[in-house]
XYZ file of C-alpha atoms in Angstrom:
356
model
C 72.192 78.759 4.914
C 75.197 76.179 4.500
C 78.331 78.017 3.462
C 80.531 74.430 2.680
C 84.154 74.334 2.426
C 85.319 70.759 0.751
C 88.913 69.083 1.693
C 89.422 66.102 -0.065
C 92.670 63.942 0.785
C 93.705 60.792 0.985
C 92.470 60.023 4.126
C 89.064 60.979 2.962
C 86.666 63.729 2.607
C 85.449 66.388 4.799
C 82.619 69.195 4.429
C 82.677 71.890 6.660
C 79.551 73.907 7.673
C 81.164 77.592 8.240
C 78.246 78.831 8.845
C 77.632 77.687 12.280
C 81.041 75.891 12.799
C 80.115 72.142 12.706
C 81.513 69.317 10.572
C 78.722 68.360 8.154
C 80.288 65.472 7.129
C 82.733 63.411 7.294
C 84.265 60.405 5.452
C 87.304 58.629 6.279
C 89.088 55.823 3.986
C 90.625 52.318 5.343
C 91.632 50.727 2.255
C 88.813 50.153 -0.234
C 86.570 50.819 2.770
C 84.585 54.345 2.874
C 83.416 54.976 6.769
C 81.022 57.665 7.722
C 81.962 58.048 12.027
C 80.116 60.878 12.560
C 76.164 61.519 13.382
C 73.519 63.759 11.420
C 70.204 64.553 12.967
C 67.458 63.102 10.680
C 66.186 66.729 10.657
C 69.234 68.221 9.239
C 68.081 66.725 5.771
C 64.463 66.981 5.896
C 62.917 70.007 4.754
C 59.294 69.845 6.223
C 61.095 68.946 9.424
C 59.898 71.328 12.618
C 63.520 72.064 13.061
C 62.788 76.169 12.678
C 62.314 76.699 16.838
C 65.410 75.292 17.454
C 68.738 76.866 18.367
C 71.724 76.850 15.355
C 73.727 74.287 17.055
C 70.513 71.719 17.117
C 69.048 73.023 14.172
C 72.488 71.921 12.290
C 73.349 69.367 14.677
C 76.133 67.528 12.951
C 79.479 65.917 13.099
C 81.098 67.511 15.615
C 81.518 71.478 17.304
C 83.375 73.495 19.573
C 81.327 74.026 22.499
C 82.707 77.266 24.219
C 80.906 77.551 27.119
C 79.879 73.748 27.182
C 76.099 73.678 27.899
C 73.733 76.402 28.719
C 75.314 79.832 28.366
C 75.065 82.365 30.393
C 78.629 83.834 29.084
C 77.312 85.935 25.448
C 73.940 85.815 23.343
C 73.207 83.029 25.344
C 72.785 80.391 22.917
C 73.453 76.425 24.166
C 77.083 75.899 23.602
C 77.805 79.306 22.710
C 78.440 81.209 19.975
C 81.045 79.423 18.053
C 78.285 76.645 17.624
C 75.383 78.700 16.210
C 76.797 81.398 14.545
C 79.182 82.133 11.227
C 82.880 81.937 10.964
C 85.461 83.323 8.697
C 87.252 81.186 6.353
C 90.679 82.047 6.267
C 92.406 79.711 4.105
C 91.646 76.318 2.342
C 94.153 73.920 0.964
C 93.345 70.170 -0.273
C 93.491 68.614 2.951
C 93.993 71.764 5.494
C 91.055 74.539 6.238
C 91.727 77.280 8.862
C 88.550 79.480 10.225
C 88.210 82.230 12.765
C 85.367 83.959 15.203
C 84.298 85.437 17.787
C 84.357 83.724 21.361
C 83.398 84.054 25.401
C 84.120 87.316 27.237
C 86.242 88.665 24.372
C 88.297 85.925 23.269
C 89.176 85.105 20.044
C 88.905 81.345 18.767
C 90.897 79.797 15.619
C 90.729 76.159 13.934
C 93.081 74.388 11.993
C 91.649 70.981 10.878
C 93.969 68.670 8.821
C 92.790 65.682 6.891
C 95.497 62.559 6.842
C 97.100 61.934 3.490
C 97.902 58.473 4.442
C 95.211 57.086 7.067
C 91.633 57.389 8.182
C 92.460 60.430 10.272
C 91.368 64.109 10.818
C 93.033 66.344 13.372
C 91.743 69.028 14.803
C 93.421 71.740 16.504
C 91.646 74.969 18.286
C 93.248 78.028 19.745
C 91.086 80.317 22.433
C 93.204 83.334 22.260
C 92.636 86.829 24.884
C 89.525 87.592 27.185
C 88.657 87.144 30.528
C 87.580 84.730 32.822
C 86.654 80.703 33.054
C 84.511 78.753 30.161
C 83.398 75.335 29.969
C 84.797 74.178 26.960
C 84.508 70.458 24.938
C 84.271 68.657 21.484
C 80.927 67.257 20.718
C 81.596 64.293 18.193
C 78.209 62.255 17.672
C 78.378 58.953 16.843
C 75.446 56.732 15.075
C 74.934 53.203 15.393
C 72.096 51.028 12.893
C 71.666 48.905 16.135
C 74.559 48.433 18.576
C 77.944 48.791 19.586
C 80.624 48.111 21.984
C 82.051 51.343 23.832
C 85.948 51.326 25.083
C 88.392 53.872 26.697
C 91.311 54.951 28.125
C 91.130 54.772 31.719
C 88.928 56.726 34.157
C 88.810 57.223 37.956
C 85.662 58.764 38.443
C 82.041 57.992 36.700
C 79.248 60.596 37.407
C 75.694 61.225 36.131
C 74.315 64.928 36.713
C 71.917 66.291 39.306
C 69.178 65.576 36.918
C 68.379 63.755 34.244
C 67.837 65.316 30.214
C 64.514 64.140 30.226
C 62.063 63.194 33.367
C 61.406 59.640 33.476
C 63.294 58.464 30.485
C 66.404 57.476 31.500
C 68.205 54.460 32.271
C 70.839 55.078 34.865
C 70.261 56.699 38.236
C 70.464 60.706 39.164
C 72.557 61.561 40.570
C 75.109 58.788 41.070
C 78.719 58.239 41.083
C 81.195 55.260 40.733
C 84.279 54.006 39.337
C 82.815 51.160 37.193
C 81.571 51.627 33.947
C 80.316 48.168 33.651
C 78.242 48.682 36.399
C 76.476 51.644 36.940
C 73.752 52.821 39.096
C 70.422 52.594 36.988
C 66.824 52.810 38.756
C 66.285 48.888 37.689
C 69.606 47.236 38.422
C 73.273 47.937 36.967
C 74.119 49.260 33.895
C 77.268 48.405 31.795
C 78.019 51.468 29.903
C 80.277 49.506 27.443
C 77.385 47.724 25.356
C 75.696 50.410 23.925
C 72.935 51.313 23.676
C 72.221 51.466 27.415
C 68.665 51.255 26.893
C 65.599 51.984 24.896
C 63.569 55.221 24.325
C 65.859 57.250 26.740
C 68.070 59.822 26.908
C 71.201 59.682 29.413
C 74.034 61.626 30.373
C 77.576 60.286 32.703
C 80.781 61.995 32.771
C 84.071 59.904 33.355
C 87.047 61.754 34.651
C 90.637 60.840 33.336
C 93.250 58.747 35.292
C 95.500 60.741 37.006
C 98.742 59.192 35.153
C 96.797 59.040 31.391
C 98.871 60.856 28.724
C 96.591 59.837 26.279
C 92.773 59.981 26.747
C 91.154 57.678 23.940
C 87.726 56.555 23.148
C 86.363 53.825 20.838
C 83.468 52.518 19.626
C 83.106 49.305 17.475
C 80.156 49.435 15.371
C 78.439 46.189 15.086
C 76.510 46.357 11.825
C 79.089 49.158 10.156
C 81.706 46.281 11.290
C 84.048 48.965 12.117
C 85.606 51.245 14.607
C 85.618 54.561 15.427
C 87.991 56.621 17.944
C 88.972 60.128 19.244
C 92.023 60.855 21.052
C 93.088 63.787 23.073
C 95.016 65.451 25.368
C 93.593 64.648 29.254
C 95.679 67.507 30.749
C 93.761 69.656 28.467
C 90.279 68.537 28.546
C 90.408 65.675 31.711
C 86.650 64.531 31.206
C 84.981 62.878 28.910
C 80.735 63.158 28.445
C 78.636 60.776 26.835
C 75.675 61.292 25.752
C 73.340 58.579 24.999
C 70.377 59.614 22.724
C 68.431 56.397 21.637
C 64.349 58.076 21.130
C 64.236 59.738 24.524
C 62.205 62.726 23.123
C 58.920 62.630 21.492
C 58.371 66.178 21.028
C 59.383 67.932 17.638
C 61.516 66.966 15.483
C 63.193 65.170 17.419
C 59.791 62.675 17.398
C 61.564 59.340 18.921
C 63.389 59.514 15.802
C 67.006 60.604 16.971
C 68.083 56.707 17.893
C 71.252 54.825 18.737
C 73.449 58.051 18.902
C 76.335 58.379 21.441
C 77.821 61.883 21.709
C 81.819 61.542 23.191
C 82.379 65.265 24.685
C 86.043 65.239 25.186
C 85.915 68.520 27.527
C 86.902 70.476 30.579
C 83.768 71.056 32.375
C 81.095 70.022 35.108
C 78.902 68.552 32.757
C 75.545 69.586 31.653
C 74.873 71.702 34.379
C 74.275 75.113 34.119
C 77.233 77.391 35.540
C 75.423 79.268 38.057
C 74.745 75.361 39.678
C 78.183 74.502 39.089
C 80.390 76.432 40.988
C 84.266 74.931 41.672
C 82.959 72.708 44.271
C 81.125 70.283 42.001
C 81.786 66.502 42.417
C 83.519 66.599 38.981
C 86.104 69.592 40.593
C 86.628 67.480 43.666
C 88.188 64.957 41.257
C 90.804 67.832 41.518
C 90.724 68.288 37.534
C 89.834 71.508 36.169
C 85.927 72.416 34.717
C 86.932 75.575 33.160
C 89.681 77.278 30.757
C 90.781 80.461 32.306
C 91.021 83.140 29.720
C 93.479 86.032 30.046
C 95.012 88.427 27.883
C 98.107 87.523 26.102
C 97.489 83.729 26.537
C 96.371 80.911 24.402
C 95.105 77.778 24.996
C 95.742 75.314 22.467
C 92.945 72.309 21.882
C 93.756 69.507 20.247
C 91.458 66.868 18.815
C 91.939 63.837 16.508
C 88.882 61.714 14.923
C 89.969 58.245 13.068
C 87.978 55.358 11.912
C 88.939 51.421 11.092
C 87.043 48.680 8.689
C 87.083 46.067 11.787
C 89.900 43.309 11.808
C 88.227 40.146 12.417
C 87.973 38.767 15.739
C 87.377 42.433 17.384
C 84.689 43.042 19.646
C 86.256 46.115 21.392
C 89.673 47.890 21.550
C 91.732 47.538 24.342
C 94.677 50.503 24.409
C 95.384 53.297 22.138
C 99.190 54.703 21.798
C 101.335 56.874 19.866
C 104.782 55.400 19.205
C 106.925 57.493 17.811
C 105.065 58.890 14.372
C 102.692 56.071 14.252
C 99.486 55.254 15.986
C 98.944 52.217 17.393
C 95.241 50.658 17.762
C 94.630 47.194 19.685
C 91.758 44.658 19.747
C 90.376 42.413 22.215
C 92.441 39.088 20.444
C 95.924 41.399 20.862
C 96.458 42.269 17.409
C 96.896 46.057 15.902
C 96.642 48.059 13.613
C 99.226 50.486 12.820
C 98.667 54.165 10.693
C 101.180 56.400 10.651
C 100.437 59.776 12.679
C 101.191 63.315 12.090
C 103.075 63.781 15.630
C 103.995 67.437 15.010
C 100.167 68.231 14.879
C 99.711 66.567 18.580
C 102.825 68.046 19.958
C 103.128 71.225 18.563
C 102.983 74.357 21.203
């Protein structure tokens, strides 16, 4: 069952779902605008749904989650994304706009949140400590994103695009595996390129592509404009932290229960450090993602901490944007620019980002 903790600021409203660690919702506030950024699976309200066989993490899969290990996991109880995605946490403390939450992690670790809502702009930040055990995990955000019928995709920049050994699902896929570029407006897909900007990339499929970070990027950004919302939505974090970032495009790839060709025009933006979907025992340190030279693993340890840090934002569009073009913190303010040139400007909580 749900167990919901409510903060309610002036950057908008979140609803946390303790009992398997996801956001359940999430709305952020641009003025007199109300935006919802984040996805729910159709199932996640439906009752008769066929949702019982699944997993936690897909059973409740909303908003966004801690994936430690990313993917399959052969690490614990070996449930997809790990335990911190399927299973309860411990509500520590909950303010207005601030909720902190503890459990249980990989070979013996210990793994904290902090999430802070803005008080003064369509902002949440989230901040994640791995503390103790022993040896490497996979680890990423999975933020879903849900478009009523398209969108235009933007980010910082990347020197490596990749697609996975295989694809989700057999013969429903539009881009080519596996494959690797540098272009993500032109991709490898089995009828012709594929620009991975103008989502979605195709129609009753289900795709997977990995971009690795520029080398020199001190902030690693993504954006989507939403065509019918008529607004954006973003995530920033730290690329020396988590280097790659996964999408996953889900637009009625699967027929079979519940998802039913039902879970359409959904973009998940897995800010990670990983080797994608790929189970570990097939992804050993000489993947194509590792010879990128970034890492695909945390290394736990006793006595150390690695500290995670993850912001989610959304905009009412300005007019004339069709994409955004750069992302950058200035100071204590964020600055967010559009295809004509102009920003917007919100002020940002700096000490959250930098803080060590």
């Amino acid at each position: 069952m749900p167990n919901i903790a409510t903060l309610n600021a002036g950057g908008g409203t979140l609803h946390w779902n303790g009992a398997v660690g996801h956001i359940d919702r999430l709305m952020l506030k641009d003025g007199t605008r109300e935006i919802v950024p984040l996805h729910r699976a159709p199932w996640c309200d439906d009752e008769t749904a066929d949702a019982q066989q699944l997993p936690p993490v897909e059973r409740h899969l909303t908003g966004d989650f801690l994936c430690a290990p990313f993917g399959p996991n052969e690490l614990d109880d070996h449930l997809p994304h790990g335990n911190c995605a399927n299973t309860a946490w411990d509500l520590q403390d909950v303010s207005d706009r601030t909720l902190t939450a503890v459990t249980d992690g990989p070979l013996g670790s210990r793994i904290g949140v902090c999430m802070t809502l803005a008080s003064n702009a369509p902002l949440l930040y989230q901040v994640h400590s791995i503390t103790g055990g022993a040896g490497d995990v996979p680890v990423a955000h999975h933020p879903m994103v849900h478009m009523q019928k398209s969108g235009r995709l933007s980010m910082s920049p990347k020197r490596a695009v990749i697609t996975p050994k295989m694809p989700l699902e057999a013969g429903r896929h539009a881009l080519t595996y596996p494959a690797q570029n540098t272009c993500a407006t032109a991709f490898l897909g089995p009828s012709g390129a594929v620009d991975l900007t103008v989502l979605p990339i195709g129609t009753a499929t289900e795709d997977f592509v990995t971009m690795v970070e520029n080398e020199a990027s001190t902030l690693g950004w993504t954006a989507v404009v939403r065509e019918v919302e008529d607004d954006v939505v973003f995530f920033l974090k730290d690329p020396r932290v988590l280097p790659v970032t996964m999408f996953w495009h889900s637009n009625g790839g699967r027929d079979y229960a519940p998802w039913n060709g039902t879970h359409t025009g959904v973009i998940g933006i897995e800010d990670g450090v990983a080797a994608g979907p790929d189970p570990r025992r097939s992804a050993p340190h000489d993947t194509r993602i590792a010879e990128e030279d970034v890492p695909i693993a945390l290394t736990l340890a006793r006595g150390r901490t690695h500290r995670i840090v993850h912001v989610t934002g959304a905009l009412a569009r300005p007019e004339g944007w069709t994409r955004v073009t750069d992302i950058r913190i200035e100071g204590s303010t964020l600055v967010v620019e559009g295809s004509d040139s102009t920003t917007r400007v919100l002020p940002f909580e700096t000490h959250i980002w930098k803080e060590q």
